[in-house]
Amino acid sequence: MPSSPSRRSPSLRSRLRGGKPRSSRWAGAGTPVRAARAACMSRRRECAVRPGSGWVPLRALQRSRNILRAAGAAAPLFLLLLLPRPARPRPLPPRPSARWFSREHFWRCLIGRWAVANSGVARAGGARRGRCRSYLHAGRAWGCGVAPFSRPLAGARFTSHLHAARRRGAMAAAYRHGGSAPRGRAGAQRGGEKKCSWASYMTNSPTLIVMIGLPARGKTYVSKKLTRYLNWIGVPTRVFNLGVYRREAVKSYKSYDFFRHDNKEAMEIRKRCALVALQDVKAYLLEECGQIAVFDATNTTRERRDLILNFAKENAFKVFFVESVCDDPEVIAANILEVKVSSPDYPERNRENVMDDFLKRIECYKVTYQPLDPDEYDKDLSFIKVINVGQRFLVNRVQDYIQSKIVYYLMNIHVQPRTIYLCRHGESEYNLLGKIGGDSGLSPRGKQFAQALKKFIEEQEIVELKVWTSQLKRTIQTAESLGVTYEQWKILNEIDAGVCEEMTYAEIEAKYPDEFALRDQEKYLYRYPGGESYQDLVQRLEPVIMELERQGNVLVISHQAVMRCLLAYFLDKSADELPYLRCPLHAILKLTPVAYGCKVETITLNVEAVNTHRDKPSLNSPQVGNACLGWLA
């Protein structure tokens, strides 16, 4: 006798595709969520489904694991299609029970379980996998680790979704309870977590950059500059300077005798400092979401480099060496006078004594210096040799994409004195109306600024000045008043506002209230519908940074968002600070690169203009809170 229809369960295919089941008892269970509800009810659980509330019981979530295990790799394709995305936010229940999940949380948990079940990345020293914790409706952070998945589908498609789910739940919980966003160990700062969510596209494993070279060869200059660039493009990077560890271990420096190779006690101290620094490197790369660590030290002996290689092998780090070689006495002397005289090693000493002691220190290192040998001993290593501050380069065995970017960047920088001028176009007609984007011309005050800019440039008497503009009308009109040759760059155009082009902020808030609130909540990552985000703009401006590093004196006439991105690179600003840097109209920023940074001078030309700057909104702003709740609706 055939089984009763009331006892027949829907097939797996029917559950996943949302088709109508054969059984009358299962009629209306057109989605896996309803199927899970019906399964729970048929088992006579002590909970009742709330009709129309959008909530499913915890037992349904636990039972649905069997569906995913049977579905295998095809499950996430159906799950993504079933993720609801309502246009407007709706309020959450005031006090939901821990036994109930919102429908969106239900599907995110299922996707997370599938991703964890299909992932497995093991490293030397311990496995590193995505971890799934209970995701309570209270919004506490549930998610997975940031380690890449073994399958391309899981790694490429689900990592960003899971990070977004965790961030949304955490932010919603914070605003509901009146606190700030929770910060886990993997992201001590919101900016760090923000970068970690997409920096893994550039690196598939942590990389250790090891500097090599005698003192006063520009190693610290290169390491700081390289770190600034990598952080700007979104790769979390940190410098570990061994001199800082040495000064902590030895409070008072007396003379160059500390660096003699026959000083056994000092050699032991220096080795211990190196081991402590390497342990900090390990903690940063494995526990603090770092992607690249720069080990800034002389590392002149093969014994020390072998120690570093063994350390990297134990922790599954890639190693890339950067050796700075310089035999130009003028460059060495200039470096000593500019940097080493003000070093903490030489407090209250005159220049003659500092120069004499430091030259003797260099001689101590020369006794044991073993350069990289590309022909025999070091032929299998990945490295670049920078000879005489960029006159020549020797590149050997580049392993991956990020190493190729490092090589390309190092081949573009130079140490020649120069000045970079950044300014916005003159005030435009759309600036007067409060509109963003567009391609309007200059206002009368904007034309007045263009004439004042011409007078300023003539007074500076800048040698071989190059002028760059965007391809928009307002920057071209500003440059034409200078009476000099200028170059137009399309990538210098203002950030694309998409559907919000040529609208005022009041119009955007009225027409797109959710988008307006979301942009205030995450301005760096927010992308206009059909437009760009600041993160997209940074990637677009990378060729401009490369050309600026190659050039001498340059005047860049651009736009507010573009100028913020360029300024953030030179001033080493984080992703959270970048969208709120002040770049007013009718002002010039004079940037002068110095030893370990950039000197900034603001010059105002006394031509009035409207204020286009918007301050960072408060976290307690109702628009921000509603945006976070809308993400979960």
XYZ file of C-alpha atoms in Angstrom, residues 3 6 10 30 131 194 236 278 280 304-305 308 320 330 339 343 391 431 440 500 538 549 552 560:
24
model
C 2.504 5.615 1.882
C 0.893 13.345 4.683
C 9.756 16.626 -0.299
C 7.773 26.679 -1.764
C 35.623 29.232 12.101
C 38.338 47.104 6.236
C 48.227 46.032 5.559
C 60.949 38.354 14.328
C 56.685 40.497 16.626
C 71.555 36.242 9.688
C 69.733 35.811 6.371
C 65.385 34.717 8.693
C 61.596 39.009 -0.612
C 78.492 62.257 -1.699
C 69.302 61.641 8.988
C 69.290 60.037 15.352
C 70.840 54.102 -11.267
C 29.942 74.460 -6.520
C 30.404 72.741 -15.322
C 23.794 60.986 -7.989
C 42.682 54.889 -5.075
C 57.461 59.484 -7.939
C 60.496 66.481 -10.507
C 38.340 67.233 -4.056
